[in-house]
Coordinates of C-alpha atoms in Angstrom, one line a residue:
Chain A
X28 CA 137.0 93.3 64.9
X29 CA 135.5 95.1 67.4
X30 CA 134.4 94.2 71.6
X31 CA 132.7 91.1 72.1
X32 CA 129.2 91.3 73.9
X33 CA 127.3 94.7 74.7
X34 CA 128.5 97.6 73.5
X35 CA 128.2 99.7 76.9
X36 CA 130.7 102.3 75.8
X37 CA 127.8 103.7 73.1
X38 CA 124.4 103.0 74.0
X39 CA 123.6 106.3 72.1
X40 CA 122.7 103.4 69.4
X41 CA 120.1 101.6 71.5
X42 CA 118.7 104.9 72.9
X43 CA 118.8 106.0 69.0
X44 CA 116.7 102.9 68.3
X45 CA 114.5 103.1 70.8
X46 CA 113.6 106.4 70.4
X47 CA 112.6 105.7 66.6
X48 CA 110.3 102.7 67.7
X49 CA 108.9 105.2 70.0
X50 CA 107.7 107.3 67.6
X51 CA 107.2 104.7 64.7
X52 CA 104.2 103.6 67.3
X53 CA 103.4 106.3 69.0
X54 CA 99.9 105.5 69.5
X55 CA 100.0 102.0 70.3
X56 CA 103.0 103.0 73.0
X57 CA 100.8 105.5 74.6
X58 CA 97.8 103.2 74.7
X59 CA 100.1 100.2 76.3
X60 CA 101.6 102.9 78.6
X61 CA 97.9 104.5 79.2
X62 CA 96.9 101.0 80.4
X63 CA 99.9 100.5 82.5
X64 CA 99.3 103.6 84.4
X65 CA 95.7 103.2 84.9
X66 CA 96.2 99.3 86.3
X67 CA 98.7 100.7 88.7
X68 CA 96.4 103.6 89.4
X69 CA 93.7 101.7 90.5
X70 CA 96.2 99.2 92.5
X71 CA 97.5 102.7 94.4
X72 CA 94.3 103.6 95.1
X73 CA 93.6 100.4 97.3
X74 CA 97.1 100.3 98.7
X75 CA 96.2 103.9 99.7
X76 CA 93.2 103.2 101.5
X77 CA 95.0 100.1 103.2
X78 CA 97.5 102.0 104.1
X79 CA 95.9 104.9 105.8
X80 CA 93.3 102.4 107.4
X81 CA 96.1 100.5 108.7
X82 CA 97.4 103.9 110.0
X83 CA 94.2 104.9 111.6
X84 CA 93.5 101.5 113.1
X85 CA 97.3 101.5 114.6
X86 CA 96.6 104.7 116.1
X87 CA 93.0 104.0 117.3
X88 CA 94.2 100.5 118.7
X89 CA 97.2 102.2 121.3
X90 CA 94.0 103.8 123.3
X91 CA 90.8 102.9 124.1
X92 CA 88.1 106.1 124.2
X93 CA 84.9 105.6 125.5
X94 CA 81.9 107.9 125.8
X95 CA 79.4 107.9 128.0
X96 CA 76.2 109.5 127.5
X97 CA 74.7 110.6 131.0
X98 CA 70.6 110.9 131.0
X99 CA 69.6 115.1 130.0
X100 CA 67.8 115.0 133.7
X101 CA 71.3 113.3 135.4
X102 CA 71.2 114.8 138.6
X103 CA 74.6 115.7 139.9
X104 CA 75.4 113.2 142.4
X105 CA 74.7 110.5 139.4
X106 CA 77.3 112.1 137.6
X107 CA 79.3 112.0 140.7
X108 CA 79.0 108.6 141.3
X109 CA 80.1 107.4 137.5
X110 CA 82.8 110.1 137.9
X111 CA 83.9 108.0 141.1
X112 CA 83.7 104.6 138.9
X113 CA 85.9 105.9 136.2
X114 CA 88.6 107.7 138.0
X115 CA 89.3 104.3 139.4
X116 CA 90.7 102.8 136.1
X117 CA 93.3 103.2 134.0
X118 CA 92.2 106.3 132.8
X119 CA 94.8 108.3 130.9
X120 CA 92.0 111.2 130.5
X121 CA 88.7 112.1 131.6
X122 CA 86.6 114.9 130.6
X123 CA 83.1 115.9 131.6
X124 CA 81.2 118.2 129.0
X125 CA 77.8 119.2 129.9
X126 CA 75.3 120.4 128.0
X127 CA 75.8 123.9 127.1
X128 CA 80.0 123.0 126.9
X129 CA 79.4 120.7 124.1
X130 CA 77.5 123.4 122.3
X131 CA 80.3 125.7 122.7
X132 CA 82.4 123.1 121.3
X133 CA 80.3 121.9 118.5
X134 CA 79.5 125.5 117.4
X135 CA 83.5 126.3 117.7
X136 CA 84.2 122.9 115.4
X137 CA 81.5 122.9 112.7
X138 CA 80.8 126.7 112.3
X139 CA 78.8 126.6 108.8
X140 CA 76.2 124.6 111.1
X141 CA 75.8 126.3 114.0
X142 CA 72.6 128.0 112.2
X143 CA 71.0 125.0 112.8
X144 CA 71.4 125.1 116.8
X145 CA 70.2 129.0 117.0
X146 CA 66.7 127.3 115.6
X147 CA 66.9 125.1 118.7
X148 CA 67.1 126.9 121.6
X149 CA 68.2 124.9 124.0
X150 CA 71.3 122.5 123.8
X151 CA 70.5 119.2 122.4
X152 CA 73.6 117.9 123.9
X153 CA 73.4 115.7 126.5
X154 CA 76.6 115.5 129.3
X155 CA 78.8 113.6 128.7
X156 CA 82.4 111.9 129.7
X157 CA 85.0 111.3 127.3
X158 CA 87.5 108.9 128.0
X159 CA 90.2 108.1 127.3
X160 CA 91.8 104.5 128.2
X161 CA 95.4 102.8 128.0
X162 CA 96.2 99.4 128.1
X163 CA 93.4 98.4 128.8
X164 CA 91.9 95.0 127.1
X165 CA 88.2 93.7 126.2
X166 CA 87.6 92.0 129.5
X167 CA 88.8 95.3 131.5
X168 CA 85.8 97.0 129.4
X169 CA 83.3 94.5 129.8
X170 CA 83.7 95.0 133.8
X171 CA 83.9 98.7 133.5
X172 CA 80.5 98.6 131.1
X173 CA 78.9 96.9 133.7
X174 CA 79.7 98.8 137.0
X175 CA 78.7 102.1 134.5
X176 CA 75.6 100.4 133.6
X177 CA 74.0 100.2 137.4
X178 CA 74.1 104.0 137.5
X179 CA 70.7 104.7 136.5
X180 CA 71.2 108.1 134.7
X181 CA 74.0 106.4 132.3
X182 CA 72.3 106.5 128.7
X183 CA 74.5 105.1 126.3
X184 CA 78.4 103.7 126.1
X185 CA 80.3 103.8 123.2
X186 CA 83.8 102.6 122.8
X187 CA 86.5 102.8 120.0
X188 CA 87.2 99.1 120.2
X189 CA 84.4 98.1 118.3
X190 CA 84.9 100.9 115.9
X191 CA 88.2 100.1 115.5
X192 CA 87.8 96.3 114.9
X193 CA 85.0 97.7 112.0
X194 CA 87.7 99.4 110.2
X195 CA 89.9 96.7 110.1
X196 CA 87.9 94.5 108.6
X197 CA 86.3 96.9 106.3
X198 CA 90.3 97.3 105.2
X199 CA 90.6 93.8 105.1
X200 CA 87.7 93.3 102.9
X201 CA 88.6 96.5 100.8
X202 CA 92.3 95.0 100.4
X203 CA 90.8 91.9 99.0
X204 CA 88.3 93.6 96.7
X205 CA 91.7 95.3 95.3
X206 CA 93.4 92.7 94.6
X207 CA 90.9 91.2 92.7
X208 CA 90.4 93.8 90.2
X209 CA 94.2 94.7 89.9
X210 CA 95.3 91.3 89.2
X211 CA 92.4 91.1 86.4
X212 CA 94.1 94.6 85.1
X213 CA 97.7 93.3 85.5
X214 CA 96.9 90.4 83.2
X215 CA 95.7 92.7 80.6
X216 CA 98.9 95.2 80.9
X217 CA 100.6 92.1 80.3
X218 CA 98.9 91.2 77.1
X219 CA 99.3 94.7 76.5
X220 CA 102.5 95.0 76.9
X221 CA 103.5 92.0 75.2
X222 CA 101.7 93.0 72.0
X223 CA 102.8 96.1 71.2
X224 CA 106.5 94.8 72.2
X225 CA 106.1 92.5 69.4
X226 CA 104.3 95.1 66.9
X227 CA 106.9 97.3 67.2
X228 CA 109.5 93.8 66.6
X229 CA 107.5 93.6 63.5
X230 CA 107.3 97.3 62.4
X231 CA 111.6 97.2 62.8
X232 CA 111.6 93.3 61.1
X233 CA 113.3 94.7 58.2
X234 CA 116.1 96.5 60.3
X235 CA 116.3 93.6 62.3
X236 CA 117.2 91.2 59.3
X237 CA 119.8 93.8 58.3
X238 CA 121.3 94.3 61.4
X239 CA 121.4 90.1 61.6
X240 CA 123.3 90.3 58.4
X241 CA 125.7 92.7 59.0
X242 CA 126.6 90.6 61.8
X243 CA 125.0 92.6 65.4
X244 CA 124.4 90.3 68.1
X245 CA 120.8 89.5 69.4
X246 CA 121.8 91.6 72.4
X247 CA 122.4 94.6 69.8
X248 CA 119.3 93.7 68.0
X249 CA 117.6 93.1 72.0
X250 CA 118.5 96.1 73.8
X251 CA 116.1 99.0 71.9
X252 CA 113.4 96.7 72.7
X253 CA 114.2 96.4 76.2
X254 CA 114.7 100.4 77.0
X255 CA 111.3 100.6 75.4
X256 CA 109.3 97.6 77.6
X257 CA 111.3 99.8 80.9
X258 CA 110.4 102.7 79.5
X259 CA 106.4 102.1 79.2
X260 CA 106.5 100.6 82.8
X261 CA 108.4 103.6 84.7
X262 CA 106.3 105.6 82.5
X263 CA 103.4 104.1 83.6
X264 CA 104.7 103.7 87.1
X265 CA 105.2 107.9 87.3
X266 CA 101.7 108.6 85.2
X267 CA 99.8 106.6 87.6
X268 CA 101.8 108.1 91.0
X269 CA 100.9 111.4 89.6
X270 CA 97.2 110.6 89.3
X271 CA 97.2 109.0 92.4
X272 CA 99.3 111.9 94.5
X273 CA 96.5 114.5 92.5
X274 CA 93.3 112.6 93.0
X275 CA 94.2 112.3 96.9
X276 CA 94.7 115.8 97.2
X277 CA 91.9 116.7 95.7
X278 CA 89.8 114.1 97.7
X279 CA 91.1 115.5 100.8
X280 CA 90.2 119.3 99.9
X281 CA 86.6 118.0 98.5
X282 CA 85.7 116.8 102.2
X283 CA 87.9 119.0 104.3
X284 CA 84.7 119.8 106.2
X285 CA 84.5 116.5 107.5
X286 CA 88.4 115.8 107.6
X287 CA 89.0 116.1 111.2
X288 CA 86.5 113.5 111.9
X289 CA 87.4 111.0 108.9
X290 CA 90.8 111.8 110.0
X291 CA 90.7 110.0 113.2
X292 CA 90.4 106.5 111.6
X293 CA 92.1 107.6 108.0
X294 CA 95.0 109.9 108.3
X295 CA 94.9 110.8 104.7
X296 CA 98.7 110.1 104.3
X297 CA 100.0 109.6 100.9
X298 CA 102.1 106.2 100.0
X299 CA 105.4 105.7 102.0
X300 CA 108.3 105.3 99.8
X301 CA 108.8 101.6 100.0
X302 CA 105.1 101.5 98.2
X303 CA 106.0 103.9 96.0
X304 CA 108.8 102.4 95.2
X305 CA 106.6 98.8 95.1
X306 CA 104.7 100.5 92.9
X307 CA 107.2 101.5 90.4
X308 CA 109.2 98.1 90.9
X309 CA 105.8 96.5 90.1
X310 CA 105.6 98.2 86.7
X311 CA 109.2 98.1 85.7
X312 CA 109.0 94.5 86.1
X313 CA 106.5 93.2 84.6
X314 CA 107.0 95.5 81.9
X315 CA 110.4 93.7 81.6
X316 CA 109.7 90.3 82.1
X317 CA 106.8 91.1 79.6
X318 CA 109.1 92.2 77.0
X319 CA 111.5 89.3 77.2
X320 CA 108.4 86.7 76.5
X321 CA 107.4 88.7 73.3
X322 CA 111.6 88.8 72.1
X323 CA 111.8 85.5 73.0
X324 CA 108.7 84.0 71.1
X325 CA 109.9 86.4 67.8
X326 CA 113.7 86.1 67.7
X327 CA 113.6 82.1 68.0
Chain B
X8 CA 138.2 79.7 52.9
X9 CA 134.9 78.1 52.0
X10 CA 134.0 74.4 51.6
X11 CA 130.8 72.5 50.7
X12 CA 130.9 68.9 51.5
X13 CA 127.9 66.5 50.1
X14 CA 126.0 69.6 51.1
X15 CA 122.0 68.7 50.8
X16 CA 119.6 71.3 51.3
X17 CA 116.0 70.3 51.3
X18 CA 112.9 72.8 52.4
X19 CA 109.8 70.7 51.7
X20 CA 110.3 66.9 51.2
X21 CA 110.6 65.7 48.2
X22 CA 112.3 68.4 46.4
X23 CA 116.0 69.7 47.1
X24 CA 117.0 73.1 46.7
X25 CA 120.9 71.5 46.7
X26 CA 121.6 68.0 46.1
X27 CA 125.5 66.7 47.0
X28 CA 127.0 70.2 46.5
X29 CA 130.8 69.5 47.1
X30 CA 132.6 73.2 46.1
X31 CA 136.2 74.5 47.8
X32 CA 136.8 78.3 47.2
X33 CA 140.3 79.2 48.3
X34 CA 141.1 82.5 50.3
X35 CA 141.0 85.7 47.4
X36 CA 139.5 83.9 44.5
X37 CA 136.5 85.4 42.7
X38 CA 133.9 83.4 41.6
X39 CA 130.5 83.1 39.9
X40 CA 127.3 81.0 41.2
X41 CA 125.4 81.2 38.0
X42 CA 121.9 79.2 37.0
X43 CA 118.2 79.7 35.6
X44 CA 116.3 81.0 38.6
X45 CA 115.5 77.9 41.0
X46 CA 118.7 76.4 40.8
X47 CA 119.7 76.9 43.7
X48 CA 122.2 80.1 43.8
X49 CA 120.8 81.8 46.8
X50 CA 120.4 79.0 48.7
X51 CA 124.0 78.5 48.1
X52 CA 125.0 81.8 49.5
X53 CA 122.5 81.5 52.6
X54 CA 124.6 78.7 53.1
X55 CA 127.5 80.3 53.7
X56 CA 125.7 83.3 56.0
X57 CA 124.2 80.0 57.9
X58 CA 120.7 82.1 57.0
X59 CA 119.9 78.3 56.3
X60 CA 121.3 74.9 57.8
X61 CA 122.1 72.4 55.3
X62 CA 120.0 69.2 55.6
X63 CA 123.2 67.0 55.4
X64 CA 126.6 68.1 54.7
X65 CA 128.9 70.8 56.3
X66 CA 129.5 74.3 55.1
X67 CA 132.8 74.9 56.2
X68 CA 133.8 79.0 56.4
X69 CA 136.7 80.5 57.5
X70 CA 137.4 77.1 59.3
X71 CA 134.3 76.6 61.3
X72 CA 131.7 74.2 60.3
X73 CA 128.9 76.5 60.0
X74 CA 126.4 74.0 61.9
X75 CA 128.3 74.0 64.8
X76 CA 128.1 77.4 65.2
X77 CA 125.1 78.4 68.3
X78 CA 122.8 80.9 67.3
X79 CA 124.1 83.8 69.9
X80 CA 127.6 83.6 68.2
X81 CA 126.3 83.6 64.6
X82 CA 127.1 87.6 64.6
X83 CA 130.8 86.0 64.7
X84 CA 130.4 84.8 61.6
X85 CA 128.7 87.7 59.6
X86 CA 131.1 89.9 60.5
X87 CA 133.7 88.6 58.7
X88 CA 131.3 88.5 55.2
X89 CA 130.1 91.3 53.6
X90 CA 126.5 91.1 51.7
X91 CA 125.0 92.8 49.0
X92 CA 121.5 92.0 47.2
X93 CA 119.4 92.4 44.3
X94 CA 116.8 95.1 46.1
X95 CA 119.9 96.8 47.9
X96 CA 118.0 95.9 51.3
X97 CA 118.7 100.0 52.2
X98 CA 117.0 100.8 55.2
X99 CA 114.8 104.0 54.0
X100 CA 114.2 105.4 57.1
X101 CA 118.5 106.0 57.3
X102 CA 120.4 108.5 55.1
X103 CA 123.3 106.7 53.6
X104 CA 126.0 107.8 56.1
X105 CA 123.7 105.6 58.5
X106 CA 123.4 102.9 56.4
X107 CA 126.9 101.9 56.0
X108 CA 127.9 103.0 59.5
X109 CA 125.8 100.6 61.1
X110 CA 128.5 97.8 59.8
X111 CA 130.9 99.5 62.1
X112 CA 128.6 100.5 65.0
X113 CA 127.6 96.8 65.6
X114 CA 131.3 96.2 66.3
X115 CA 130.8 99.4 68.7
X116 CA 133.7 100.9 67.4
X117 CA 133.6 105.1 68.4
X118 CA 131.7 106.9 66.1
X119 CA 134.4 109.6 65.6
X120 CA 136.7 106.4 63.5
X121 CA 132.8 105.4 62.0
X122 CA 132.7 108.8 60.7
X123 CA 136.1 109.3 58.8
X124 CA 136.1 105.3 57.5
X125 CA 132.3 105.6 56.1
X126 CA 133.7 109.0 54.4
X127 CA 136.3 107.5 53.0
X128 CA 134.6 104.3 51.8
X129 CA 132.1 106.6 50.2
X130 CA 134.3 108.8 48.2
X131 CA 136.1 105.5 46.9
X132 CA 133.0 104.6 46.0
X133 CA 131.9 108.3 44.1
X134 CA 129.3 108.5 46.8
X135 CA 130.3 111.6 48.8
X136 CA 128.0 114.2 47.4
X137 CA 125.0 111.7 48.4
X138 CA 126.1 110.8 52.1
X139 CA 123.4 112.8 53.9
X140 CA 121.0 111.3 51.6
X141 CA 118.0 109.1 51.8
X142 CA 117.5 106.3 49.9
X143 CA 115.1 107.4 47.5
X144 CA 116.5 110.3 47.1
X145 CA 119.4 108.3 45.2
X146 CA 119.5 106.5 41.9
X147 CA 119.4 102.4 41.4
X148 CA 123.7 102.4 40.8
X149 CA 124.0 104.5 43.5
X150 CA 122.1 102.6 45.7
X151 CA 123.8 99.5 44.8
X152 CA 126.9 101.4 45.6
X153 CA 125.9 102.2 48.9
X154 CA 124.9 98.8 49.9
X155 CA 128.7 97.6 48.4
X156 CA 130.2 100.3 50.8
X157 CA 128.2 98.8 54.0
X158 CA 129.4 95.4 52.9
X159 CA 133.0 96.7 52.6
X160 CA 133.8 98.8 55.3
X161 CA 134.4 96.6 57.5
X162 CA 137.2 94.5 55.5
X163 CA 135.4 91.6 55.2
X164 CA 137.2 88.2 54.1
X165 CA 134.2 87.3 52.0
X166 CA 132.2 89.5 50.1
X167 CA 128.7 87.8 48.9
X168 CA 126.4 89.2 46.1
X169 CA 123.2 88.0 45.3
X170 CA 122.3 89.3 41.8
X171 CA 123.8 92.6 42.2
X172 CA 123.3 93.6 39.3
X173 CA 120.2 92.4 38.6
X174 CA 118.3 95.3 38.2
X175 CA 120.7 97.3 36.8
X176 CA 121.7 98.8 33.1
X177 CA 125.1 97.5 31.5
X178 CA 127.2 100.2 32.4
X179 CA 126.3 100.1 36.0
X180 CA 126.3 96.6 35.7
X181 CA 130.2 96.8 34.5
X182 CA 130.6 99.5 36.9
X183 CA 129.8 97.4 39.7
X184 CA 131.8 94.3 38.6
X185 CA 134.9 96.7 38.3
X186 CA 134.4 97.9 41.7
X187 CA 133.8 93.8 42.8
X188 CA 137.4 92.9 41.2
X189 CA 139.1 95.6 42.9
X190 CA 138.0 94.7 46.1
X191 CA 138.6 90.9 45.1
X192 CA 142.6 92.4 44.4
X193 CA 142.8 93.3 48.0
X194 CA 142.7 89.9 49.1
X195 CA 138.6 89.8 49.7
X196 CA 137.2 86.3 48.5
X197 CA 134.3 87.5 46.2
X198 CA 131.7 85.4 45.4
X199 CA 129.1 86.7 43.2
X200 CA 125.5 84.7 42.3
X201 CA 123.9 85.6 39.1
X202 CA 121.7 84.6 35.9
X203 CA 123.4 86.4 33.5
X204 CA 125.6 84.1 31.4
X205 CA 127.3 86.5 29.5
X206 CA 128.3 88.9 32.7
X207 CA 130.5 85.6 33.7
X208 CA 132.1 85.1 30.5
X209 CA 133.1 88.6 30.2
X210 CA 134.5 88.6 33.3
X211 CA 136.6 85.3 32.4
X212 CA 136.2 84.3 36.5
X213 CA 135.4 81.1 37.7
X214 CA 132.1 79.9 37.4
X215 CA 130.3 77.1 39.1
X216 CA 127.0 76.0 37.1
X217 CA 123.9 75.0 38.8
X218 CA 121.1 73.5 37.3
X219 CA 118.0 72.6 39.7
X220 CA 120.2 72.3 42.9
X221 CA 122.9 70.5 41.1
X222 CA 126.4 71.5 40.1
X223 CA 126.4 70.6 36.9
X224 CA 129.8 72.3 35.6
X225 CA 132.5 74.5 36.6
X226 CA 134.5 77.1 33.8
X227 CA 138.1 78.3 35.2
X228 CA 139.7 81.1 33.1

């Protein structure tokens, strides 16, 4: 009479069947997979901007850089004296850039502007030291700020630490934002999904009642149904990876003027395979899930 | 084989498609459901395919209370009956090699076996010229045929036929009852619903007479 449960040893027949509900609702499968793609999209796009912000916070978090603006009149035994102060700490780096050096620099970086400092004349660069700090904690900073700060000709201190706390919670905010809008997209893939599962149940009714009849198993009957719910997820999964992968390249090469700087915080790295693969798990399983609801409700 | 005891079937209260149906059909007999239309002769044979649960009663088939039978394991069941309609219930979308292999690839038998038993159940049947074609490409008797070859192939123990011939002329009717008695004189229990009166005395089989859900009579030959 036959094996008992699912016939593994052919599955020619299910990929058969699936193939024709496929193409018996073509449109409504690429719709349903259209939608899947684009709710993962979106949900890529925020896991790629937490994921490089994390990145760029990581990075910016294992060193402290500070720089200090001196006064454009700082005579030299000013800049001495904070040179004194710094080289006391633990300073991993320091680098003094005066006036005319930064212009060198700036003109060497950012090329298509230096047009703009031939109309100047002079540098408009005041000196400056960059440093660069490890291990070293909030309180060490406060003290450091304020021995800095009784040098007259100190302008300005920035530090990284603030910065660095901003893009965390910009990521944290950006993260919630994201989820947000992908779980109001995930719901709909999920009505999606479910309903054109059960259209294409009802376009194959007819089959189904024969097959019934001439005695296939609700696995037999099942199977088709659930190649096509994996299908439209992994489909979806790959679409919206491509998109993602494309758009981020593109992204990067639109701003590649300003990469190096944007880089420093956000490394533009693409998704690491376990969120790929999160990604793609995602899909395939609420695709699945999705699909056993609708076969469920219909095959009672 | 199969056995009705103080079968009731009721869809909407207060009327009874079946009322106290008590029938025994022994392994290899043939026999004829006949009726005006309502009395009750598909219900009778959706019965037996436990397409329908009776109300009260068993339906007894090849030894298994149909009731008691869960709804994953009801494939069991239909494998061992063969069915054939009154609208052939083809699938149009299959040629007819695909519509009577599909018998045998439920069972997931290899499709190299599939291939030479739906040949050969097709040229029994006069069918080979027409097994790579579609369903409306064929006529109503051949169609009919093609349905009986799905039902067959497989060997069945019961073969059930709901108005077979039905929309059929009389020669294709006769044809088809030839090809139902020869499969009957291989051992398959045949039970065959139908309308026509006369189709039942000419085939001097046993008939069982319903009458609005009722058996009202029974003719042995």
């Amino acid at each position: 009479m036959g094996r008992k449960g699912i016939n593994l040893t052919y599955p020619g027949v299910y990929f058969r069947t699936f193939y024709q509900l496929l193409r018996g609702n073509l449109l409504v499968n690429l719709l349903s997979m259209a939608l899947i793609s684009f709710t993962l999209f979106i949900y890529g796009i925020f896991l790629y901007i937490n994921h490089n912000l994390n990145l760029g916070v990581s990075k910016m978090a294992e060193e402290l850089n500070v720089v200090i603006f001196m006064k454009g009149d700082s005579k030299p035994e000013e800049i001495e004296e904070v040179r004194k102060i710094l080289e006391g700490e633990k300073v991993e780096e320091l680098k003094f850039i005066d006036g005319d050096t930064a212009r060198k620099e700036f003109e060497q970086k950012f090329p298509e502007f230096s047009h703009l400092l031939a109309e100047m004349g002079e540098s408009p660069f005041p000196p400056i030291f960059e440093v660069r700090l490890k291990n070293f904690g909030k309180e060490d900073f406060h003290l450091l700020e304020r021995s800095l700060k009784k040098v007259p000709s100190v302008d300005q201190i920035y530090n990284s630490g603030d910065f660095t706390m901003g893009i965390a919670r910009a990521g944290r905010i950006i993260v919630l934002v994201g989820m947000f809008f992908s779980s109001i997209l995930f719901i709909a893939s999920i009505f999606t999904i479910f309903n054109t599962i059960r259209l294409n149940l009802v376009y194959y009714k007819d089959i189904i009642e024969i097959l019934r009849l001439v005695g296939a198993s609700l696995s037999f009957v099942q199977i088709p149904f659930y190649i096509l719910g994996f299908f439209l997820g992994i489909s979806g999964g790959f679409i919206s990876l491509f998109f993602l992968l494309i758009i981020t390249k593109a992204l990067f090469y639109y701003i590649s003027p300003f990469a190096e700087m944007i880089k420093i915080f956000f490394p533009f790295v693409f998704l690491p395979l376990p969120k790929i693969i999160q990604i793609m798990g995602i899909s395939v399983l609420i695709s699945l899930f999705t699909t056993w609801i609708s076969i469920k409700g219909y095959m009672k | 084989m199969i056995q009705f005891f103080r079968v009731y079937k009721q869809y909407r209260p207060p009327a009874y498609a079946l009322w106290d149906i008590n029938v025994f059909i022994d392994r290899g007999e043939f026999v004829f459901v006949t009726g005006p239309s309502g009395a009750g002769k598909t219900t009778f044979l959706k019965l037996i395919t436990r397409e329908e649960l009776p109300t009260s009663g068993s339906v007894v088939v090849n030894g298994r209370n149909v009731k008691q039978i869960p709804e994953s394991k009801i494939h069991h069941l239909r494998r061992l009956i063969g069915l054939v309609f009154q609208d052939f219930h083809l699938i149009p979308q299959w040629n007819v090699y695909d519509n009577v292999a599909i018998t045998l690839r439920v069972l997931g038998i290899p499709e190299k076996e599939i291939r030479k038993r739906v040949l050969k159940t097709l040229s029994l049947l006069g069918l080979y010229h027409s097994v790579w074609k579609f369903p409306f490409d064929i006529s109503g008797g051949e169609q009919q045929r093609v349905a009986i070859a799905r039902a067959i192939i497989n060997n069945p123990l019961i073969l059930l036929a709901d108005e077979p011939t039905g929309n059929l002329d009389p020669t294709l009717t006769r044809e088809i009852m030839q090809i139902f008695k020869n499969i009957n004189a291989q051992g398959t229990t045949v039970v065959v619903a139908t309308h026509n009166i006369d189709l039942t005395k000419e085939m001097k089989k046993r008939t069982l007479f319903l009458e609005s859900g009722r058996l009202v009579g029974e003719e042995r030959y």
